[in-house]
Every structure is written in structure tokens, then in C-alpha cells.
Coordinates of C-alpha atoms in Angstrom, one line a residue:
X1 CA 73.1 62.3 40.6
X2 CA 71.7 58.8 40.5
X3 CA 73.5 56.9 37.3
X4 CA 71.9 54.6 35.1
X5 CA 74.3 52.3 32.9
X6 CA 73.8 52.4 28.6
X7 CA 75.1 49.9 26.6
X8 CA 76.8 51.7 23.5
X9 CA 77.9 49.0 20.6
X10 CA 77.6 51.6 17.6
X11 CA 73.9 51.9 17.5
X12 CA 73.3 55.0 15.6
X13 CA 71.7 58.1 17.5
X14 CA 72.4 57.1 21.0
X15 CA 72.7 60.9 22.1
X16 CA 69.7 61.7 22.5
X17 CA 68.8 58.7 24.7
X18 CA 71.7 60.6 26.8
X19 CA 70.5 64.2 26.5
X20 CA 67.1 62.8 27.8
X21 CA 68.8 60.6 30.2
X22 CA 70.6 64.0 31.8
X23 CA 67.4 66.1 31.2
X24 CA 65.5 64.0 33.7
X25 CA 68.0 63.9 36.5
X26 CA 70.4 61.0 35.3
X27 CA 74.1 61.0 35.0
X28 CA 74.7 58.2 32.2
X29 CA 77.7 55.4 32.4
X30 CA 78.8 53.4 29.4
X31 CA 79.3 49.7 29.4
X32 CA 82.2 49.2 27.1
X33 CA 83.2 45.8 28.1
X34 CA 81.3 42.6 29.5
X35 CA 82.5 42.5 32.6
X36 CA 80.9 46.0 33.0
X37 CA 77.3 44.9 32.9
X38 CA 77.5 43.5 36.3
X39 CA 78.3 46.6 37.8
X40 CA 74.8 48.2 36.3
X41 CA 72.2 48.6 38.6
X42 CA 69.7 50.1 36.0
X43 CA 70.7 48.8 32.2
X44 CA 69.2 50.1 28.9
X45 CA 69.7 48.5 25.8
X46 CA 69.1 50.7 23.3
X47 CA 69.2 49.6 19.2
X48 CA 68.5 50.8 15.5
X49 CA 68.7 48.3 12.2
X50 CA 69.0 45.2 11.5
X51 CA 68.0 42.6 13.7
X52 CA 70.8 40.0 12.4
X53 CA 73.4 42.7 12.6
X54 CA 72.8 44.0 16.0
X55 CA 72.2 40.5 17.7
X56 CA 75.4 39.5 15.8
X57 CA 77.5 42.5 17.5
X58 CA 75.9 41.5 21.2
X59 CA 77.3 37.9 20.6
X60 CA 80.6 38.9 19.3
X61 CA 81.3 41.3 21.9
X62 CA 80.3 39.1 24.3
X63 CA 77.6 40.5 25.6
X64 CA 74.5 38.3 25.4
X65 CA 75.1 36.0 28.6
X66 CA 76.0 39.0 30.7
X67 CA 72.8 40.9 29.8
X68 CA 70.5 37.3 30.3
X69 CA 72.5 37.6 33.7
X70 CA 71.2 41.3 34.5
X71 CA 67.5 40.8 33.5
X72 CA 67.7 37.5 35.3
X73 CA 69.4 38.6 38.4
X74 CA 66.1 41.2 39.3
X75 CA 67.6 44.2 37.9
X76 CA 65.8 47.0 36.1
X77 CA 66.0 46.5 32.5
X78 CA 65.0 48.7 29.3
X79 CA 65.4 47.3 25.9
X80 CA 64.3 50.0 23.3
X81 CA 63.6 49.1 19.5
X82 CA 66.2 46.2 19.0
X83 CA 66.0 46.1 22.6
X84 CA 62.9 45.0 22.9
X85 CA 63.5 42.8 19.7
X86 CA 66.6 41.0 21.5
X87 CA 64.4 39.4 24.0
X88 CA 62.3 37.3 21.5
X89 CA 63.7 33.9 20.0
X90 CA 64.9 35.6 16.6
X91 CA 63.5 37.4 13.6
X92 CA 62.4 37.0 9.6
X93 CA 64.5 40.0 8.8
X94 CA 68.0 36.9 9.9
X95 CA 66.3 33.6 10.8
X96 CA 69.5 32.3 11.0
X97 CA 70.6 34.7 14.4
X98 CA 69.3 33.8 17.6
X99 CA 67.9 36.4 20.5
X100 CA 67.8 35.8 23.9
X101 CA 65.0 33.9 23.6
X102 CA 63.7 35.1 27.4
X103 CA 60.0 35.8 26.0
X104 CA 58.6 33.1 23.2
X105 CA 58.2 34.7 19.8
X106 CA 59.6 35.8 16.4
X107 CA 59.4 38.9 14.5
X108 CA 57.5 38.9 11.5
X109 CA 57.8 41.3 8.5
X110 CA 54.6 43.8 8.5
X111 CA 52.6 43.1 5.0
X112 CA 53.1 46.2 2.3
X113 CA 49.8 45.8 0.2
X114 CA 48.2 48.4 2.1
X115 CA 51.0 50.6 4.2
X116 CA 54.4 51.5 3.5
X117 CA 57.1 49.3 4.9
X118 CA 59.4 50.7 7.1
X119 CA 56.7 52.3 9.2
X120 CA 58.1 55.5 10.1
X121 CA 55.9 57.8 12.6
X122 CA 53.8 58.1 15.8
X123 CA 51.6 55.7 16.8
X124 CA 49.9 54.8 19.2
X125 CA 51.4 51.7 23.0
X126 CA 48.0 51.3 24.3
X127 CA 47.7 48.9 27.1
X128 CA 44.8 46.3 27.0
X129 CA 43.9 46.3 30.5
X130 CA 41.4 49.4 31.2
X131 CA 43.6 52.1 34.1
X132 CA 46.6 49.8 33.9
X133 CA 49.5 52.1 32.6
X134 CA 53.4 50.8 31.5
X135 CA 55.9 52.8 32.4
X136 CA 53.9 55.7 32.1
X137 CA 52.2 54.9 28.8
X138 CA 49.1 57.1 28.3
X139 CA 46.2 55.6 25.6
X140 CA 46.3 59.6 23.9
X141 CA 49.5 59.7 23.7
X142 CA 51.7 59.1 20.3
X143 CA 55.0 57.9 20.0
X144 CA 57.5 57.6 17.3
X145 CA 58.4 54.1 15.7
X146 CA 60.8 53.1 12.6
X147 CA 60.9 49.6 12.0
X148 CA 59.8 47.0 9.5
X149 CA 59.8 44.0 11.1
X150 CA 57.6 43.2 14.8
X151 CA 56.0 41.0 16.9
X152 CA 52.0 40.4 15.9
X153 CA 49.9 40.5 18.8
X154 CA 48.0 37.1 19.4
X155 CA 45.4 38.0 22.3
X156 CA 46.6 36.3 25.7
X157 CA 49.2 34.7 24.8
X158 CA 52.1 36.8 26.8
X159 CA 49.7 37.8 29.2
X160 CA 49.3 33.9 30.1
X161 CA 53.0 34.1 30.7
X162 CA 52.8 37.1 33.1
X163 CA 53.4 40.0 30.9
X164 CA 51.9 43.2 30.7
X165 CA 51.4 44.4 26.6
X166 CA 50.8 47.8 25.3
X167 CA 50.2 47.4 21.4
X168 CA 49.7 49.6 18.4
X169 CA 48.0 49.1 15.4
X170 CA 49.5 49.9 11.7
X171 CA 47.5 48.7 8.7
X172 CA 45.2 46.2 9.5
X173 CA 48.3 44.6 11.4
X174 CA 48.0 44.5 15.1
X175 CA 52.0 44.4 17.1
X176 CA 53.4 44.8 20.3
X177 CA 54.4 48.6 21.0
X178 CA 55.8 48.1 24.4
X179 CA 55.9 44.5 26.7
X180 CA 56.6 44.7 30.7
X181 CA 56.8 42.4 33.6
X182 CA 58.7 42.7 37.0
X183 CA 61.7 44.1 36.3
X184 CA 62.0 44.2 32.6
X185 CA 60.1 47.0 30.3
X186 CA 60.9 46.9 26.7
X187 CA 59.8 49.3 23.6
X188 CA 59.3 49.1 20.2
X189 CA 59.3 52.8 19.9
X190 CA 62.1 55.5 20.4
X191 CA 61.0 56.8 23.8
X192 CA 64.2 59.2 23.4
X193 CA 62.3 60.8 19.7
X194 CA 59.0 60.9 21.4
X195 CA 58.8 64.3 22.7
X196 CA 57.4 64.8 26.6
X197 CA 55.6 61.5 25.8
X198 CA 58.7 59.4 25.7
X199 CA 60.1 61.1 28.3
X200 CA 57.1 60.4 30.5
X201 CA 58.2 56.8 29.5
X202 CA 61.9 57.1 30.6
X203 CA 61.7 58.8 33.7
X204 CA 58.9 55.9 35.0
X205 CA 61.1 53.6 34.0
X206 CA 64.2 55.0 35.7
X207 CA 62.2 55.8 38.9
X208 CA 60.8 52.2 39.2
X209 CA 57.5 52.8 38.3
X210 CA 57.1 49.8 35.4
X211 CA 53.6 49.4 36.3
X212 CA 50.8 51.5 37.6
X213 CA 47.7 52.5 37.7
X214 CA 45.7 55.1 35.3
X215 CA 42.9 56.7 36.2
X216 CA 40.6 59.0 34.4
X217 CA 41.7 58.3 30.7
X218 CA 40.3 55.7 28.5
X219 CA 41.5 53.9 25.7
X220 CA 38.0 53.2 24.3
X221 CA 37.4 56.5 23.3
X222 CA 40.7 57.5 22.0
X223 CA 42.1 57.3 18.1
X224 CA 44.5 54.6 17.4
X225 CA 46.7 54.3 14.4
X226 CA 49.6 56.0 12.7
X227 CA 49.4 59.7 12.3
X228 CA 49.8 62.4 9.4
X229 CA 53.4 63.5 9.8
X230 CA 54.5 67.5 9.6
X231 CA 58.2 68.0 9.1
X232 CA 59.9 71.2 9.4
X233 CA 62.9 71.7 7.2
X234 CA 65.7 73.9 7.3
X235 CA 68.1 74.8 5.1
X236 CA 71.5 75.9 6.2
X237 CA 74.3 77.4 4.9
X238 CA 76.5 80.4 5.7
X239 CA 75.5 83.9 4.5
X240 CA 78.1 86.6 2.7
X241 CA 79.3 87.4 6.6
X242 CA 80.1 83.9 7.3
X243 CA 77.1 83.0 9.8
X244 CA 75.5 80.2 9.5
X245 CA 71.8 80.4 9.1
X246 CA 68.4 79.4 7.8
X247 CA 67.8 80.3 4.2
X248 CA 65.1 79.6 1.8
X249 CA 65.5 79.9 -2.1
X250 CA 62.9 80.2 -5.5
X251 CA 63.6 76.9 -7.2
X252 CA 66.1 76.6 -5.2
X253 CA 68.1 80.4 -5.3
X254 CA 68.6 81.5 -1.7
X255 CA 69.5 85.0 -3.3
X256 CA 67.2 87.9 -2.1
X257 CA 66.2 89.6 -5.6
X258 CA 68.0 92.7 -7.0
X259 CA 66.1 96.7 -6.4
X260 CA 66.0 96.0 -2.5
X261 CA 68.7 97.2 -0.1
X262 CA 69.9 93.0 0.5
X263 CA 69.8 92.1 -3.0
X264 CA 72.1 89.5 -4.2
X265 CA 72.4 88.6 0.2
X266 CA 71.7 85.3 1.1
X267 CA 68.2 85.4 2.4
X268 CA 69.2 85.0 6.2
X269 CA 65.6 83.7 8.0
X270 CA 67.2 83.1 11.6
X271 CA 69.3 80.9 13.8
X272 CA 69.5 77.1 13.1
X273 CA 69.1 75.7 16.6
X274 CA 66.3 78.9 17.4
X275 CA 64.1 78.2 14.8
X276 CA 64.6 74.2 15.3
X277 CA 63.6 74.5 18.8
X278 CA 60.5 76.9 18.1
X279 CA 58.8 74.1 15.4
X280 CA 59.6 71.2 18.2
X281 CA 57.6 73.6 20.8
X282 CA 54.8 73.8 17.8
X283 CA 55.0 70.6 17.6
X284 CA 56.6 69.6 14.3
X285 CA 56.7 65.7 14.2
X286 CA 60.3 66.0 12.6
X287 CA 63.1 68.3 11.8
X288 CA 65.2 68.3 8.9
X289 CA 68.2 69.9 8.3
X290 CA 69.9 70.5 4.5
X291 CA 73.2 72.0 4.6
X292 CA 73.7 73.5 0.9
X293 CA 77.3 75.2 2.0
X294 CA 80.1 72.4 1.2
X295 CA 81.9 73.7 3.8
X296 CA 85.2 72.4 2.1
X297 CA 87.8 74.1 4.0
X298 CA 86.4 72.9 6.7
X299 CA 87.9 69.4 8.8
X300 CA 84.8 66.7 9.2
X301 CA 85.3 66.6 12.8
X302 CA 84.5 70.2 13.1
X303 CA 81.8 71.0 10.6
X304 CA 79.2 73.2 11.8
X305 CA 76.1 70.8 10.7
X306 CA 77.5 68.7 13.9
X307 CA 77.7 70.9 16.1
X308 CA 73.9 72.1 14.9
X309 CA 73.2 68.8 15.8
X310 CA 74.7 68.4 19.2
X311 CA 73.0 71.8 20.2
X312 CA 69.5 70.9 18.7
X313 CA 69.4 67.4 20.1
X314 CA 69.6 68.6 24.1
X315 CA 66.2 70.4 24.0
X316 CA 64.5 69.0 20.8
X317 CA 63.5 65.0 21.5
X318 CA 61.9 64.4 17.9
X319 CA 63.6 62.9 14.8
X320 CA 66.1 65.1 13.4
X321 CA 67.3 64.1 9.5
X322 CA 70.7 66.1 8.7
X323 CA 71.5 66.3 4.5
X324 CA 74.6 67.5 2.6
X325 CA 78.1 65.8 2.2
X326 CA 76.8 62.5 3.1
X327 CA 79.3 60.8 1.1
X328 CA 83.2 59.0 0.9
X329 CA 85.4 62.3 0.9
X330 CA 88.7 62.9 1.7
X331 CA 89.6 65.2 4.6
X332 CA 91.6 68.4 4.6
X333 CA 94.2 66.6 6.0
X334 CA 94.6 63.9 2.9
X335 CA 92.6 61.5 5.1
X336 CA 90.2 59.0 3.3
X337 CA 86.4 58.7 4.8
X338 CA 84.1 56.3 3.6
X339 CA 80.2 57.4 3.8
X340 CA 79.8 55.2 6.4
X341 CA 81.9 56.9 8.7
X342 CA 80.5 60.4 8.0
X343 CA 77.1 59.2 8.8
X344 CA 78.9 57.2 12.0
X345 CA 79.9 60.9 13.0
X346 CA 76.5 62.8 12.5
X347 CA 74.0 59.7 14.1
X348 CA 76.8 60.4 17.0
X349 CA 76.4 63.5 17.3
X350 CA 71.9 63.3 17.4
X351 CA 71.3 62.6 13.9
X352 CA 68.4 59.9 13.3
X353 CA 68.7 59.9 9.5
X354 CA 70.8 61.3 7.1
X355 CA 69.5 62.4 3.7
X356 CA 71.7 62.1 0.3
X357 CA 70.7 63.8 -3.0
X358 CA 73.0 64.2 -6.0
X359 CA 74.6 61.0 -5.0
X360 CA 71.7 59.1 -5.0
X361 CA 71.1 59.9 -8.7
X362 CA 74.6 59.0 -10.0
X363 CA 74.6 55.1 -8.0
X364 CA 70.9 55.1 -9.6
X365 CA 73.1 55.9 -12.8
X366 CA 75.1 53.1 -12.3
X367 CA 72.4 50.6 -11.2
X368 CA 70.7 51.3 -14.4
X369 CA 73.8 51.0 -16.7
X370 CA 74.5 47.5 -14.5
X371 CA 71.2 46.3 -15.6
X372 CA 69.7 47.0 -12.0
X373 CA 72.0 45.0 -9.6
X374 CA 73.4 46.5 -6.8
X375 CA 77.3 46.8 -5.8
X376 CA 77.3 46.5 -2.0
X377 CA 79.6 49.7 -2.1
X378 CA 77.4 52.8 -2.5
X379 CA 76.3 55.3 0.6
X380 CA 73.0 54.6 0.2
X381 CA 74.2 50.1 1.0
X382 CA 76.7 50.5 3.2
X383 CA 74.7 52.8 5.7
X384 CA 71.7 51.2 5.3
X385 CA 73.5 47.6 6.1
X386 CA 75.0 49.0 9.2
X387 CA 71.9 51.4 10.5
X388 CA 69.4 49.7 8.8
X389 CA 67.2 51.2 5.8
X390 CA 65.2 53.3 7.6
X391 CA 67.9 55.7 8.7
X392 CA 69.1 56.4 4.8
X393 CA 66.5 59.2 3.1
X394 CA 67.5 60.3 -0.4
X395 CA 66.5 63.6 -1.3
X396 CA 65.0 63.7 -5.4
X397 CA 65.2 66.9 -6.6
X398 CA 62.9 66.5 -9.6
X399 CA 61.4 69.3 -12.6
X400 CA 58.9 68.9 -15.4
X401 CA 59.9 67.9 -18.6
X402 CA 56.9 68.7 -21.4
X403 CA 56.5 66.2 -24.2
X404 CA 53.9 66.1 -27.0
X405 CA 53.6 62.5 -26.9
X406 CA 54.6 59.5 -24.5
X407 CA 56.4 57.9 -27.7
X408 CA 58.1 61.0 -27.7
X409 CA 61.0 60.1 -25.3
X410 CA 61.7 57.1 -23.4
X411 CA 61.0 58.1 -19.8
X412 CA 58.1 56.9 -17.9
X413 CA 55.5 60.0 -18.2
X414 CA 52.0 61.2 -17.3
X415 CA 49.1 62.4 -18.3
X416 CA 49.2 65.8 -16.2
X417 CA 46.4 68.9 -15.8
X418 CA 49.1 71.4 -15.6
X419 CA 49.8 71.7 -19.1
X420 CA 53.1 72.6 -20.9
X421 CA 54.1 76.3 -22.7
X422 CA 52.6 74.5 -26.0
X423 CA 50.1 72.8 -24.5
X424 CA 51.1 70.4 -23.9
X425 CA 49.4 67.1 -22.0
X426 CA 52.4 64.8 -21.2
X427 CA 55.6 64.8 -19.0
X428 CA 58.4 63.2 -17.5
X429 CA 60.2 64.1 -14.3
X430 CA 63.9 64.8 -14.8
X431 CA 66.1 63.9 -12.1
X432 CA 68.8 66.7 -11.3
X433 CA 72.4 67.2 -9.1
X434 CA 74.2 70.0 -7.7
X435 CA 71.3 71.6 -6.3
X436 CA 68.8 71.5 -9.5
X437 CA 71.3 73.0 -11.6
X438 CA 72.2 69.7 -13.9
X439 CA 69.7 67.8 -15.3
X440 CA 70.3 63.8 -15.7
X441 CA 69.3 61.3 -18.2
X442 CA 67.4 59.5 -15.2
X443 CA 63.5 59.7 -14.7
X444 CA 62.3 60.2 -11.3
X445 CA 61.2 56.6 -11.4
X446 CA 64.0 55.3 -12.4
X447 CA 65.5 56.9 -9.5
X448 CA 63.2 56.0 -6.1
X449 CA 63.2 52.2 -7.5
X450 CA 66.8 52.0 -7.8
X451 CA 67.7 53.8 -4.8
X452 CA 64.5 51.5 -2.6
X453 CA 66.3 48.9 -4.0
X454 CA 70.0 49.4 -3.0
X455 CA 68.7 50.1 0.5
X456 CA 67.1 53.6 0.9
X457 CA 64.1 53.4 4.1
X458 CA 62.5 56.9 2.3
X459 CA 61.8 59.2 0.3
X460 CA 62.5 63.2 0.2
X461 CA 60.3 64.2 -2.6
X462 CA 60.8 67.9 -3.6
X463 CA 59.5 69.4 -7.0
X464 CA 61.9 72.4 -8.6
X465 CA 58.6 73.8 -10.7
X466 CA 57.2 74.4 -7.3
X467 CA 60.0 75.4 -5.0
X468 CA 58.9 78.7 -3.2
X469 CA 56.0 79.4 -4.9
X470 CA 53.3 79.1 -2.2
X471 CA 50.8 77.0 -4.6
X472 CA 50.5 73.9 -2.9
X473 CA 52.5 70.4 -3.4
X474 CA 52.9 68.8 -7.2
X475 CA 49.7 65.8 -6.1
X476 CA 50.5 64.5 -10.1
X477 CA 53.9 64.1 -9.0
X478 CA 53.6 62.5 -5.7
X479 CA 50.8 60.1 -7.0
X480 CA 53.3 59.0 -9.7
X481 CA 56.2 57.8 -6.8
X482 CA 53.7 56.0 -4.3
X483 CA 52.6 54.0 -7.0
X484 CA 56.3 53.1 -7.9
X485 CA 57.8 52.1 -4.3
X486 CA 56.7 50.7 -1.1
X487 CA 58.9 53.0 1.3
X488 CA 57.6 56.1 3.0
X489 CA 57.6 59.7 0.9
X490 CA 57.2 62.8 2.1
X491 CA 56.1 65.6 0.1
X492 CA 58.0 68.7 -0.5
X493 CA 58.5 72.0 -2.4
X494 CA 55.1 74.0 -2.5
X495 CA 53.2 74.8 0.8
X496 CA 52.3 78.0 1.6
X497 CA 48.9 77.3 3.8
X498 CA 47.8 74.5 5.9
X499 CA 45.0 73.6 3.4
X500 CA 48.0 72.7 1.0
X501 CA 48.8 70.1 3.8
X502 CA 45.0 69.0 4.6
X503 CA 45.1 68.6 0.2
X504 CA 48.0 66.9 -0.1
X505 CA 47.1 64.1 2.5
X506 CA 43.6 63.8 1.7
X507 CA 44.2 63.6 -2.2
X508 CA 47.5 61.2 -2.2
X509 CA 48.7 58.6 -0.7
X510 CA 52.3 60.3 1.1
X511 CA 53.1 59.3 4.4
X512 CA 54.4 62.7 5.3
X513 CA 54.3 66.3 4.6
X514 CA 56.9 69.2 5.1
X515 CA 57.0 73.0 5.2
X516 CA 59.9 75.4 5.2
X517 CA 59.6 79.0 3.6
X518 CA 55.8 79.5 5.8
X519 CA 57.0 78.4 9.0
X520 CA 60.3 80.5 8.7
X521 CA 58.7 83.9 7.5
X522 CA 56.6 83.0 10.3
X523 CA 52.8 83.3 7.9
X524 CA 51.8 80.4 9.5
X525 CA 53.2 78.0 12.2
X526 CA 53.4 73.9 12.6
X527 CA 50.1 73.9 15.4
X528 CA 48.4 75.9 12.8
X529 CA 48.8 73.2 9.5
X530 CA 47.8 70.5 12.6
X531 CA 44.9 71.8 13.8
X532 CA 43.9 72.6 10.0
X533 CA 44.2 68.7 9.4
X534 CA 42.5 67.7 12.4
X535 CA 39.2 69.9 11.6
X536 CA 39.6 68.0 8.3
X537 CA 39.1 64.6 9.9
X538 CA 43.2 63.6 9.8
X539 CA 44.8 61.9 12.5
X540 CA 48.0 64.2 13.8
X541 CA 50.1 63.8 17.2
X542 CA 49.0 66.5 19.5
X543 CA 52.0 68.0 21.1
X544 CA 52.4 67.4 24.8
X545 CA 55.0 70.0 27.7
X546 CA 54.2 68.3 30.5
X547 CA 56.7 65.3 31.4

């Protein structure tokens, strides 16, 4: 098989870039010294975080000149989020840390009074010139970006130099989505996490097709923009026979009920892998997995969740999130591993993001008691310093506290419809661990500020009250945290129809929506919520089989 060359220096998920890589053909070699690059006849540069960081790890390893050489020399070349970034002169997020500087330009932080900031989602890599197609790039097609920081599109300005620009809209901000010229074809999006769309992308690329024409499809008539996001979420543990499989709990007890031949069974809903596979053929924008099984016996190396992972990410070319046990532990062997090495192992093995709960709330504990400063030293930093913030999620697993009266405790409350046993007309959101079963002194807005603070890219916000109950999303509560942070939230605990979707986007301001118990008992499937929120006027990817 023909072999293209991939340039490995710790950059989170790079196996699915591989399993896409294989699935089109493509045996992969890794550059894991300088000296290789000039043996590469086709070079991608893949990336995820922070500009400063990445750029810093090219130069160290000395790798910079030898790529300049590469792109220089008339070889193909793919640069893929910091990939593409690398090729500017630098960036806001470290002024201080040159790129290669082989197109004019700097990255500029996108503006958060009217978006959340990382954008996280699919948008749109439309190119400007009508029939003229990058790599593949098609103007109905969406594809998945995570970045904070990007290059604003000033009209004519690269094309003066020669180069071809696909761009994408988010907010009233206009950025380069994709850039092209000779050789050299560069995304700001994960073509690897774009479904059949990105894969398009990839295979162009690696069959020398940078630029060609498009005929019949125009961009003039076609929706641009960032979409409504539906997540599929799956939670995983082993049942009483030792299997692993998809569960589902009320408030959070995976239990089936007593007077019924399983009770006291976990509820077993299927396979893992199966029922991951089925919601990426849907077309579920995201998958997330939440192992609630500690798995303590077990050596880190060898935990099922990776091996999940490893499986899903061969066939299943969207974001995958992976929760549970993100944290320092110590191995059954004695050993000592920091969180940043157990999220090393998962983004390794096809994890995008991983998602921390409990641990979240006791470093918001901490914060707090410091007087809000950070430590440098919590899961939530040290990932987010090395991955960048938008592949840390923290999980808030929130319940209703009734008060009479605001004055009545010191935690920020509202004014809800849903009113107490007593009647009451105020609450507070009480932060819990271990599941939901501890409460903490810690409201949930004391919570997603610390945690935005120290680092966290977004927010998982479920609702105990509502767990399994098939009444729709908590709106009160989801109102309450978009007001309070400026990352991305997605809503959870609640659906049990697509109009709770359509209602939850159209009546808040959530960047993202996600569904387990409905999808699972198979009452409704992920095409089904889509199609509900496009007749309702909301943007949503369309899911695409053909490569």
C-alpha cells in the first residue's frame, strides 16, 4: 500500500487521523526524528492546543527547518488544526512564539460577546470562487472545528498571494476554514472527526487532488454557520456477569426495579462499540462515553474504556469524549500516574476529550477556599495546558435545592416555575460527587466559573431531578450556567422526544444537546431528533455515507 508520513509529537487524538488514514487505502509511517522528514514523500502535520505549546515542541525537537524544507522542496503537505496555524507568522493565544511564517498573518482570538469561545462544532470551509473545490470541500458539507483562536478573513488578501481559501463563518466573525496552494493544503478543522465529509477531504489530499473543479452545487444557496449539536451518550459499566455494557439509571440508579424477573440486574441496553457505531450511522454529531465502574482491580494499561476506544474509533470518525477515572491514581502495581498521563493514554487510544466530574467539584472546593486563584496542579490545568482547554469537559452533576427565600442561604438562586413540596418559588443548584450520592457545599455556579477558570474548554450539564424521566431538559437550569460562563454547555438529563431537543435549543442559549435512555431503548433515533429540528427552522449537519 502507498504510505504517507505523520508527524506524531504528542498531539492528542492522533489515531483517528490513522484509522482514517488506513481506511482509505494508506499505510501510515511515523516521523520520530528530524532527519526523517526528508524521507516523506506525503507529510501531514497534524495538532490540538495551544499554539505557544505546540510551536514550542516543533522547535525543540527540531523540527521546524526540516518541515519549511518539505513544503519548500514541492512536496505534498497537510497541516490540520495547528497545522494549518504553524504556517502563519504566530498567534495572540503566545505572541511571543514564532510560526513558520510561510503565509503572512496572525491568529486572532474570536470575540465572546455573542458566541461561546472555544467554538466547538460543525461548520461550514466554503470556497469563494463559484465550482472551485479544495481538496474535496463541498459548500453543503459540515465539518467539525475546536479552536479559539484563527485567522480573520480579509477579502483578497491571500488570494493576491496565490492562495486558494475556503472560510467559515462563526458569530459575526468571518476566518479561514481551509487555505490551499500548489502543494500545500492546510485545515482548521479535524478532517479525521468529520465523518464521510472529512474523509472526502483526506483521500483528495492524499491522491493529489488539492484543487478541482465543482460542478452542480452552489454555495449561494446553501446554509452557512455553526450547527445545533446532538450527542449520544453512553454509559458503561460491567453488569452482575461481568460484561461490559450500556446501562442507563433513574437519577442516576442503573438498577432495573424489584417485581420483574431482572430486578436488582443492572439494566444491560447493549454493546458499547454496537450501539456507538449505530448513533455515528444516525448521525449523532458526537459520542460520549461515561464509565461508572472504577474498574480498580484493573491495570490502566488494560482497562476496558481503552480498548472501547480503540474499537469505536476505526469505524466511528466523529468526536468521541471518554469520562470516569480521569485523575492522578496509583496503579495496581504501586505505580504513581499523574492525570495527565491517564488522559495521554485515552487521547492515544481515539479519545478527543475527556470528561471529569467529582473531581472537578473538590479543585472548585479548593479554588474557592483559596479565594479563587488557581494552583497549576489540578487535572482539569495540567491537561488543559498540554491539550489545550477545549479537550478538558467536566461533567456537573447538579439537583434542586428549595428555599423560601433567597436570603435564606448563601448560594446564588432563582426564581423557578417548578415550584418546591411547600411551594416553594426559589432554589439553588447543589453540586454533588460519587455519582449524585454526596451533596457539596458548592453551588452549581460556583462550580462552572471555577472550573472555566482553571482551564475547562466545556461544559457537561446534567440535572439529577430530571435524570430518566422523559420530561424534557431543566431550561431554568441551563439558562442559569450560559449566563455564568463563556465556554460551550451541553444539556443533559431529561429527553425523551425530539421536541425536547427542538425546546431546549429554541428556548436557551446551549451550544449542544444530548440523549441517552431514548436512543438506547431504541423510542426514537439521532436522524429522528435532526430532522425534528430542522422542520423547526435549526441548522443541524446532515449525515453523509458516501466518501
Amino acid at each position: 500500500m502507498p504510505t504517507v508520513h505523520l508527524l506524531d509529537y504528542v498531539a492528542g487524538n492522533v489515531r483517528s487521523l490513522v484509522n482514517a488514514i488506513e481506511k482509505l487505502g494508506y499505510t501510515v509511517e511515523w516521523v520520530k526524528e528530524p532527519a526523517d522528514v526528508s524521507k516523506a514523500e506525503k507529510l501531514i502535520l497534524p495538532g490540538v492546543g495551544h499554539f505557544g505549546h505546540c510551536l514550542s515542541r516543533f522547535s525543540g525537537g527540531g523540527y521546524l527547518e526540516p518541515i519549511r524544507a518539505h513544503i519548500l522542496s514541492n512536496k505534498p503537505f497537510l497541516g490540520i488544526c495547528v497545522g494549518l496555524q504553524a504556517l502563519f507568522e504566530g498567534s495572540e493565544e503566545d505572541p511571543m512564539v514564532p510560526g513558520l511564517g510561510l503565509i503572512p498573518g496572525r491568529l486572532e482570538k474570536f470575540k465572546d460577546g455573542d458566541k461561546s469561545v472555544p467554538q466547538i462544532g460543525w461548520n461550514s470551509a466554503t470556497t469563494l470562487r463559484e465550482g472551485e473545490s479544495l481538496c474535496g470541500l463541498r459548500p453543503t458539507s459540515k465539518y467539525y472545528y475546536v479552536h479559539s483562536y484563527a485567522i480573520p478573513y480579509r477579502k483578497g488578501e491571500l488570494e493576491k498571494l496565490g492562495w486558494s481559501v475556503a472560510t467559515a463563518t462563526y458569530g459575526d466573525e468571518e476566518f479561514v476554514g481551509a487555505i490551499g496552494k500548489d502543494n500545500v493544503f492546510a485545515t482548521q478543522f479535524h478532517p479525521e472527526k468529520s465523518g464521510a465529509a472529512g474523509l472526502r477531504v483526506i483521500k483528495a489530499f492524499l491522491e493529489g487532488n488539492i484543487q478541482t473543479e465543482l460542478a452542480g452545487i452552489s454555495s449561494a444557496v446553501v446554509a452557512k454557520g455553526i450547527t445545533r449539536r446532538v450527542i449520544a451518550c453512553l454509559d458503561v459499566r460491567t453488569n452482575d456477569d461481568g460484561d461490559l455494557v450500556v446501562t442507563k439509571g433513574d437519577q442516576y440508579d442503573v438498577r432495573e426495579k424489584g417485581g420483574t424477573e431482572d430486578g436488582g440486574k443492572v439494566r444491560n441496553l447493549g454493546k458499547p462499540v454496537d450501539m456507538a457505531r449505530r448513533y455515528y450511522e444516525q448521525g449523532a454529531d458526537e459520542i460520549v462515553f461515561l464509565n461508572i465502574t472504577s474498574f480498580r482491580n484493573c491495570p490502566l494499561a488494560d482497562a476496558p474504556m481503552i480498548e472501547i476506544l480503540r474499537q469505536t474509533s476505526e469505524t466511528v470518525f466523529v468526536p468521541l469524549t471518554i469520562g470516569g477515572g480521569i485523575r492522578d491514581i496509583v496503579d495496581v502495581d504501586g505505580t504513581w500516574i499523574p492525570a495527565q498521563e491517564v488522559a495521554a493514554m485515552y487521547f492515544k487510544s481515539g479519545a478527543d476529550k475527556v470528561s471529569i466530574g467529582s473531581d472537578a467539584v473538590e479543585a472548585a472546593e479548593e479554588y474557592i477556599a483559596s479565594g479563587r486563584k488557581v494552583s497549576g496542579t489540578t487535572a482539569i490545568e495540567t491537561i488543559s495546558k498540554a491539550y489545550g482547554n477545549q479537550a478538558v469537559v467536566v461533567s456537573v452533576d447538579p439537583r434542586r435545592v428549595y428555599v423560601a427565600r433567597p436570603e435564606d442561604t448563601d448560594h446564588h438562586t432563582i426564581k423557578t416555575k417548578v415550584l418546591g413540596p411547600n411551594g416553594e418559588e426559589y432554589c439553588w443548584y447543589q453540586c454533588t460527587v460519587k455519582g449524585g450520592r454526596e451533596g457539596r457545599d458548592v453551588d452549581v455556579r460556583q462550580l462552572v466559573t471555577a472550573v472555566e477558570d482553571m482551564g475547562a474548554g466545556e461544559i457537561l450539564l446534567n440535572c439529577i431531578d430530571l435524570d430518566g424521566k422523559s420530561c424534557g431538559f431543566d431550561l431554568e437550569l441551563i439558562n442559569d450556567v450560559k449566563a455564568a460562563v463563556k465556554i460551550p454547555v451541553i444539556a443533559s438529563s431529561g429527553a425523551g422526544n425530539p421536541t425536547h431537543f427542538r425546546e431546549v435549543f429554541t428556548n436557551t442559549g446551549t451550544d449542544a444537546a444530548l440523549g441517552a435512555g431514548m436512543f438506547h431503548r431504541g423510542e426514537y433515533t439521532v436522524k429522528q431528533v435532526k430532522d425534528c429540528l430542522a422542520e423547526g427552522g435549526l441548522l443541524i449537519r446532515q449525515f453523509e455515507a458516501d466518501i
